[in-house]
mmCIF file with all atom_site columns, C-alpha atoms in Angstrom:
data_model
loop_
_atom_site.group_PDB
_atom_site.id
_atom_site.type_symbol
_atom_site.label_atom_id
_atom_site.label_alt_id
_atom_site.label_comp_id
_atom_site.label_asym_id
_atom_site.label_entity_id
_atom_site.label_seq_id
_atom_site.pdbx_PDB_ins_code
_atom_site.Cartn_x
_atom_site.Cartn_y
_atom_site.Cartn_z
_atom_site.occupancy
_atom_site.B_iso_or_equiv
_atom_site.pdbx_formal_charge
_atom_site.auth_seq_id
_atom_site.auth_comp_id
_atom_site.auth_asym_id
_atom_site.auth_atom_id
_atom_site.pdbx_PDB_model_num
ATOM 1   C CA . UNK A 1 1   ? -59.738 0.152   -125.719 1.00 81.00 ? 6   UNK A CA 1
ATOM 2   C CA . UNK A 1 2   ? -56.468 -0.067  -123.512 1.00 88.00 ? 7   UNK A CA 1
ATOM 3   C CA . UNK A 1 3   ? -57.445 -1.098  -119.644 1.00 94.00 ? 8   UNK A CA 1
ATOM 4   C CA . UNK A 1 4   ? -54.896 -0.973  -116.844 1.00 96.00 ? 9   UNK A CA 1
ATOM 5   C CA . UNK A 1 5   ? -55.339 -2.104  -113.428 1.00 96.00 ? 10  UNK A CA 1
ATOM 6   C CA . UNK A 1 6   ? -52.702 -1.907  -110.531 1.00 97.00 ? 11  UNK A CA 1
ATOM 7   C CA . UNK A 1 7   ? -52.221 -3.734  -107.483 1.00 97.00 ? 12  UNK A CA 1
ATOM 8   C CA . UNK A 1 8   ? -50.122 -4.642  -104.943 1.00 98.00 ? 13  UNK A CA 1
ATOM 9   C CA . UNK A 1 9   ? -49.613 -1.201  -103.222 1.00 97.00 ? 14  UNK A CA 1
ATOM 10  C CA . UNK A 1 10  ? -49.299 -0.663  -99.372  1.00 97.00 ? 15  UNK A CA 1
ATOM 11  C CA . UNK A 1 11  ? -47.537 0.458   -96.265  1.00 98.00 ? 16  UNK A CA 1
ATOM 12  C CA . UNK A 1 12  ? -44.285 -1.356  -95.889  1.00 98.00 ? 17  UNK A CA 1
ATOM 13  C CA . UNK A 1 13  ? -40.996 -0.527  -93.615  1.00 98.00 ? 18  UNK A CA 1
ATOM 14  C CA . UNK A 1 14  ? -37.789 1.166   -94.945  1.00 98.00 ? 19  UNK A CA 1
ATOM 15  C CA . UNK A 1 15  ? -35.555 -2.083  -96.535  1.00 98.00 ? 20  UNK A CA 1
ATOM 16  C CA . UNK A 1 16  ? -38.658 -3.808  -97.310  1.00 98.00 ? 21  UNK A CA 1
ATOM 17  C CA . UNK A 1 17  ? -40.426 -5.406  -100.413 1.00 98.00 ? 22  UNK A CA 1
ATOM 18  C CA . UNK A 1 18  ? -43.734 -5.061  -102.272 1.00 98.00 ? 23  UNK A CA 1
ATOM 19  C CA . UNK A 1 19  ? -44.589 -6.404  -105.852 1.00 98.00 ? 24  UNK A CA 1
ATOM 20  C CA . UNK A 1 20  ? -47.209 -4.308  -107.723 1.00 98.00 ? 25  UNK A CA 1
ATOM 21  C CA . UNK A 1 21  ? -48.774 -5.774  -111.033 1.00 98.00 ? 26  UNK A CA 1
ATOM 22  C CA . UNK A 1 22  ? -50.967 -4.366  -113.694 1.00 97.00 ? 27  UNK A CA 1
ATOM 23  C CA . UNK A 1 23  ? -53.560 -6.186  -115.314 1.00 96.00 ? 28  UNK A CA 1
ATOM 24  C CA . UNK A 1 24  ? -53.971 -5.349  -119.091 1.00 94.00 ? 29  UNK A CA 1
ATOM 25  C CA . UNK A 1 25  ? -56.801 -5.588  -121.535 1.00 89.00 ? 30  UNK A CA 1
ATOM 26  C CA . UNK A 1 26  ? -58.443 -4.764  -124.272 1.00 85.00 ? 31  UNK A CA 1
ATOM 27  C CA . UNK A 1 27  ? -55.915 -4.899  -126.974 1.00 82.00 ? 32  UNK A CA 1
ATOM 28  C CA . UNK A 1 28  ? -52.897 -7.375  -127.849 1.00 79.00 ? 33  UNK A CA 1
ATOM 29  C CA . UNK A 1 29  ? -50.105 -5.600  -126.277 1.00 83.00 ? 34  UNK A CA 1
ATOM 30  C CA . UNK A 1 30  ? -47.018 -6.801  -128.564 1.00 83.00 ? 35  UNK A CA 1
ATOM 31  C CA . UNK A 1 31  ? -46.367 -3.824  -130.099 1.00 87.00 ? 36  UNK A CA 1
ATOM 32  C CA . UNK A 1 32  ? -46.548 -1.169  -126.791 1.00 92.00 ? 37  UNK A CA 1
ATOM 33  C CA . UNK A 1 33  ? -43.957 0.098   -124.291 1.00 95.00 ? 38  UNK A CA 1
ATOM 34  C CA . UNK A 1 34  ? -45.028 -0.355  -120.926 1.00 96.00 ? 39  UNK A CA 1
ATOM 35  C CA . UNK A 1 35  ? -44.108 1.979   -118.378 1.00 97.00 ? 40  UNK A CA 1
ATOM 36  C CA . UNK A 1 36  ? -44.323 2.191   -114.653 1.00 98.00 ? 41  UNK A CA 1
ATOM 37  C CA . UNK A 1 37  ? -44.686 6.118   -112.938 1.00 98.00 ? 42  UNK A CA 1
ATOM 38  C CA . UNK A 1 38  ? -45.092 7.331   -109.745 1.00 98.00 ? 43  UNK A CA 1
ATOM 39  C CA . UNK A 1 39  ? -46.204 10.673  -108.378 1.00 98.00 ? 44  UNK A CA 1
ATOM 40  C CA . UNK A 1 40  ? -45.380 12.054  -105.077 1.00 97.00 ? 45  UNK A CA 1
ATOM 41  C CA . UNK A 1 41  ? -47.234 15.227  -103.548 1.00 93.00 ? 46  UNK A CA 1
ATOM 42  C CA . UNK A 1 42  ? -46.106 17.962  -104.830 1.00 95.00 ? 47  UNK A CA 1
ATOM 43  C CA . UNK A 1 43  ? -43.865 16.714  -107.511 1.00 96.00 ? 48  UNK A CA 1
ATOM 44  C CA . UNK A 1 44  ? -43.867 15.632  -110.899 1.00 96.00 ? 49  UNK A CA 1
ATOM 45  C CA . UNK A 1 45  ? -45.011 12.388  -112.497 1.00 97.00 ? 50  UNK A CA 1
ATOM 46  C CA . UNK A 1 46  ? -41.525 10.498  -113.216 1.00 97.00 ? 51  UNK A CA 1
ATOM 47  C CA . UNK A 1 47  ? -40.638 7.250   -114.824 1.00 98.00 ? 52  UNK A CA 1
ATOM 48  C CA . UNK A 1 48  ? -39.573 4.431   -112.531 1.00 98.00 ? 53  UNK A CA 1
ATOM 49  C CA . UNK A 1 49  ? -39.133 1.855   -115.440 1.00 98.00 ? 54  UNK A CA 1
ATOM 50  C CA . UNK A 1 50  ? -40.435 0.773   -118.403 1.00 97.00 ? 55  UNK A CA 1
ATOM 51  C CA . UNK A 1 51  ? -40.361 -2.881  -120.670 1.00 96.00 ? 56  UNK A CA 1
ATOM 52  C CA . UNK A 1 52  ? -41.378 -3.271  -124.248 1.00 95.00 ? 57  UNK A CA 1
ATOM 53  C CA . UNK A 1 53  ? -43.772 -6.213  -124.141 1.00 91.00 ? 58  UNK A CA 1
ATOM 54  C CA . UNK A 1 54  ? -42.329 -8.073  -126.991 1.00 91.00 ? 59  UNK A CA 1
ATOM 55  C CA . UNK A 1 55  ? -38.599 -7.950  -126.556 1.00 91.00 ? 60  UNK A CA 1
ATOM 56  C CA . UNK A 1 56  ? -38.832 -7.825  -122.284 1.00 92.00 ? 61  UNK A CA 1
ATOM 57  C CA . UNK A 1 57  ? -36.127 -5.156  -123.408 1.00 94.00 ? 62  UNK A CA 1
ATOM 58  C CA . UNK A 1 58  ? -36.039 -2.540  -119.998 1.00 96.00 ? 63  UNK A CA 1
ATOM 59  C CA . UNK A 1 59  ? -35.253 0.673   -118.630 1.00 96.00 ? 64  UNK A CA 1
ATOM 60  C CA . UNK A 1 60  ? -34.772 2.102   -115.282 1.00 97.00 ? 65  UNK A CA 1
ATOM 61  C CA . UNK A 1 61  ? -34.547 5.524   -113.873 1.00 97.00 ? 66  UNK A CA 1
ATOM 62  C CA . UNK A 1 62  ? -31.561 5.769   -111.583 1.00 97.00 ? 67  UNK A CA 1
ATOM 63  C CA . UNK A 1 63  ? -33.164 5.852   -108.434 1.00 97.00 ? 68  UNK A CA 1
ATOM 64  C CA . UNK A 1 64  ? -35.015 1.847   -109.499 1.00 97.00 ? 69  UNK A CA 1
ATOM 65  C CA . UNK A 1 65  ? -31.236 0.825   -111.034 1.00 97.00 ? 70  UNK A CA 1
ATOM 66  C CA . UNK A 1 66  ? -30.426 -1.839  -108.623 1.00 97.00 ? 71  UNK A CA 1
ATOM 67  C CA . UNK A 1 67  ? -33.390 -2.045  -106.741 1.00 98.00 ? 72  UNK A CA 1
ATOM 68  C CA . UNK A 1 68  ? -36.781 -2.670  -108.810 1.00 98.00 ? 73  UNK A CA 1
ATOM 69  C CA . UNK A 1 69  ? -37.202 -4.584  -111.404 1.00 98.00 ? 74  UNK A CA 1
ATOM 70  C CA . UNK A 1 70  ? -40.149 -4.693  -114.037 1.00 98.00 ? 75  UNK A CA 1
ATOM 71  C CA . UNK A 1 71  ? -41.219 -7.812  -115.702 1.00 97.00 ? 76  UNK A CA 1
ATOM 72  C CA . UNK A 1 72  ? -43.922 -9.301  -117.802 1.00 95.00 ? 77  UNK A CA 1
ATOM 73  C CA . UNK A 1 73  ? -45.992 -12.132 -117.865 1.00 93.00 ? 78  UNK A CA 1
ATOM 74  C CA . UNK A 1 74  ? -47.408 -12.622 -121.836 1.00 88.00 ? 79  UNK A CA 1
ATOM 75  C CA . UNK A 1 75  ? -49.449 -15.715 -120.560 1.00 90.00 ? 80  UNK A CA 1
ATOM 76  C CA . UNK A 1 76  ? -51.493 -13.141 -117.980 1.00 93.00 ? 81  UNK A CA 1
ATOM 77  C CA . UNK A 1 77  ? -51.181 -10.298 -119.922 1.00 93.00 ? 82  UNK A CA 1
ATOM 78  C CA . UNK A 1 78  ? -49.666 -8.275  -116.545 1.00 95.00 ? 83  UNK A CA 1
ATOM 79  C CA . UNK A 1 79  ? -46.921 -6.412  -116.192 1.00 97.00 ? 84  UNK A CA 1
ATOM 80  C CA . UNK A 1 80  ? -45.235 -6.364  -112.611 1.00 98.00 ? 85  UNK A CA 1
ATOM 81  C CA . UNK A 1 81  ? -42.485 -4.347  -110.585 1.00 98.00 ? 86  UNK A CA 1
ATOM 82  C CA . UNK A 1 82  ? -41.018 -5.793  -107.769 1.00 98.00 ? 87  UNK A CA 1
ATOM 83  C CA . UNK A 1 83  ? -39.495 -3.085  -105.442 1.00 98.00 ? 88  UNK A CA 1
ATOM 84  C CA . UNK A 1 84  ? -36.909 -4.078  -103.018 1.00 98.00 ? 89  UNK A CA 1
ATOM 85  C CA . UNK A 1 85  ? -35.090 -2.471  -100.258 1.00 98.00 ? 90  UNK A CA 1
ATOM 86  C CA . UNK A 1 86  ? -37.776 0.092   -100.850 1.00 98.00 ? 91  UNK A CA 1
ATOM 87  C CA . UNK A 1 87  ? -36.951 3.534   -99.485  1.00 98.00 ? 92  UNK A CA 1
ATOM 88  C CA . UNK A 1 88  ? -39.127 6.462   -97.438  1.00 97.00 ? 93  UNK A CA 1
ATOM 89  C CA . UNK A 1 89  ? -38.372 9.165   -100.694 1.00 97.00 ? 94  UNK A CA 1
ATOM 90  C CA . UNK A 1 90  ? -39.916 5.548   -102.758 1.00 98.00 ? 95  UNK A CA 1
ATOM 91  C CA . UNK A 1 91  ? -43.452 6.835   -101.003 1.00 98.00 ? 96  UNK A CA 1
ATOM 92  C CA . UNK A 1 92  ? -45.951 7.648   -104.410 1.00 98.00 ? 97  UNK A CA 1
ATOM 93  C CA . UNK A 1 93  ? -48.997 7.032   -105.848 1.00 98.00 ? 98  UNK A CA 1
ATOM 94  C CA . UNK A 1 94  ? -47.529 4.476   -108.520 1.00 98.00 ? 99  UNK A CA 1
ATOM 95  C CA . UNK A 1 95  ? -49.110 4.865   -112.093 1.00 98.00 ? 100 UNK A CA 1
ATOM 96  C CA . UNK A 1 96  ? -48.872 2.154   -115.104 1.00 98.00 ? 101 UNK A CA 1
ATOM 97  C CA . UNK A 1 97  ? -49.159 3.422   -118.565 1.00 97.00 ? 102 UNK A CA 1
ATOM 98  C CA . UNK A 1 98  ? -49.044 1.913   -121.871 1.00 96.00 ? 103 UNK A CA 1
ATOM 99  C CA . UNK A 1 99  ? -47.827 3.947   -125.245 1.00 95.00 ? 104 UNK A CA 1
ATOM 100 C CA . UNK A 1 100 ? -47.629 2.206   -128.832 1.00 92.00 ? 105 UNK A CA 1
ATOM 101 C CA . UNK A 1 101 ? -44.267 1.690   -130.096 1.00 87.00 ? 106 UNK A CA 1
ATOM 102 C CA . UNK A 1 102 ? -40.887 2.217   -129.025 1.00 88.00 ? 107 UNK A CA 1
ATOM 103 C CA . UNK A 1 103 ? -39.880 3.229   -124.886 1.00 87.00 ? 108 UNK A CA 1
ATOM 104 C CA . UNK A 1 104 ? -40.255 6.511   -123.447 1.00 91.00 ? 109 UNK A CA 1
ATOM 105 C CA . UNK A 1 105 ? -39.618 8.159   -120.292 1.00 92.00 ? 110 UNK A CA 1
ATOM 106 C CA . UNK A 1 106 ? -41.959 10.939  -120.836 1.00 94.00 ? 111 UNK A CA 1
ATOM 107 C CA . UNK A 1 107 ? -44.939 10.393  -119.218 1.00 96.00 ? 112 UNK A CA 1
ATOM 108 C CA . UNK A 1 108 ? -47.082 12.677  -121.991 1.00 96.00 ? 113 UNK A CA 1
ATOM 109 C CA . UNK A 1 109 ? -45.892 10.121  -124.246 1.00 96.00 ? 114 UNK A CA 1
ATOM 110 C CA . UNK A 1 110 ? -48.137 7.536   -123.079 1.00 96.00 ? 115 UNK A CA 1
ATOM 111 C CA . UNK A 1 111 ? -51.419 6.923   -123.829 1.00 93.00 ? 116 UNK A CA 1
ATOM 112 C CA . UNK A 1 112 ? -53.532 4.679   -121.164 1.00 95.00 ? 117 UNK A CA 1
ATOM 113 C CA . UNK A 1 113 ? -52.999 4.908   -117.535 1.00 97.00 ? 118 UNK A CA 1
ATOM 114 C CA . UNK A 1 114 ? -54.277 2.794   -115.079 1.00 97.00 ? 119 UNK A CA 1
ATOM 115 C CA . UNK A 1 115 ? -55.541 4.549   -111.733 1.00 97.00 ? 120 UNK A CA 1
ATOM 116 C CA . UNK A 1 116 ? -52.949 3.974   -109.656 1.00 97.00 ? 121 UNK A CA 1
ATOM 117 C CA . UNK A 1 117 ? -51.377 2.320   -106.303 1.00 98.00 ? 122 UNK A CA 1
ATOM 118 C CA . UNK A 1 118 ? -50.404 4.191   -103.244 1.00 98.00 ? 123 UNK A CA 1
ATOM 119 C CA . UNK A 1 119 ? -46.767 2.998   -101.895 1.00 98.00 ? 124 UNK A CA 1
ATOM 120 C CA . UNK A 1 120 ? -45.927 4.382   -98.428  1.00 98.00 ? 125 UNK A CA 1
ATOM 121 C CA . UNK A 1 121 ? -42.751 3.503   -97.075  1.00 98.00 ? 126 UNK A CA 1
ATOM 122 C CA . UNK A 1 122 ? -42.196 4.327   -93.524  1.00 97.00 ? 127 UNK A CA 1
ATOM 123 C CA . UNK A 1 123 ? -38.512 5.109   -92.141  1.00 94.00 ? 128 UNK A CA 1
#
């Protein structure tokens, strides 16, 4: 069984920085897609970015392009996103979510989701 943890959310200033990472388990995670969303009130779950595990091949909506970047770590089985020159419309509960096989940016498409991080960025 697929477990995802986040961490690393918080309250941070307009133009500043926070690294969130989440922990995987429970399966050998070679063959997944792993895909970071976020959710703000009232709106739609939307990709941010996604890897697959075994090629560290990416994607990135355009509002991450140039700003976040999503990396893994095969030795701790974690996934991260650093977020840089974060912005007040970044604020979200950010979701990770793993899907088997190739990348998606449909958030139906994937099958585990960890419970999520709150980001608040304050202007």
């Amino acid at each position: 069984q697929v477990q995802l943890a986040e961490s690393g959310g918080g309250l941070v200033q307009a133009g500043g920085s926070l690294r969130l990472s989440c922990a995987t388990s429970g399966r050998t995670f070679n063959t997944y897609t792993m895909g970071w969303f976020r959710q703000a009130p009232g709106k739609e779950r939307e990709i941010v970015a996604a890897i697959r595990w075994i090629s560290g091949m990416t994607y990135y909506a355009n509002s991450a392009k140039g700003r976040f970047t999503v990396s893994r770590d095969n030795t701790k089985n974690t996934v991260y996103l650093q977020m840089d020159s974060l912005k007040p419309e970044d604020t979200a509960v950010y979701y990770c979510a793993a899907r088997l096989g190739l990348t998606s940016m449909k958030a139906a498409e994937y099958d585990s989701w960890g419970q999520g991080t709150q980001v608040t960025v304050s202007s």
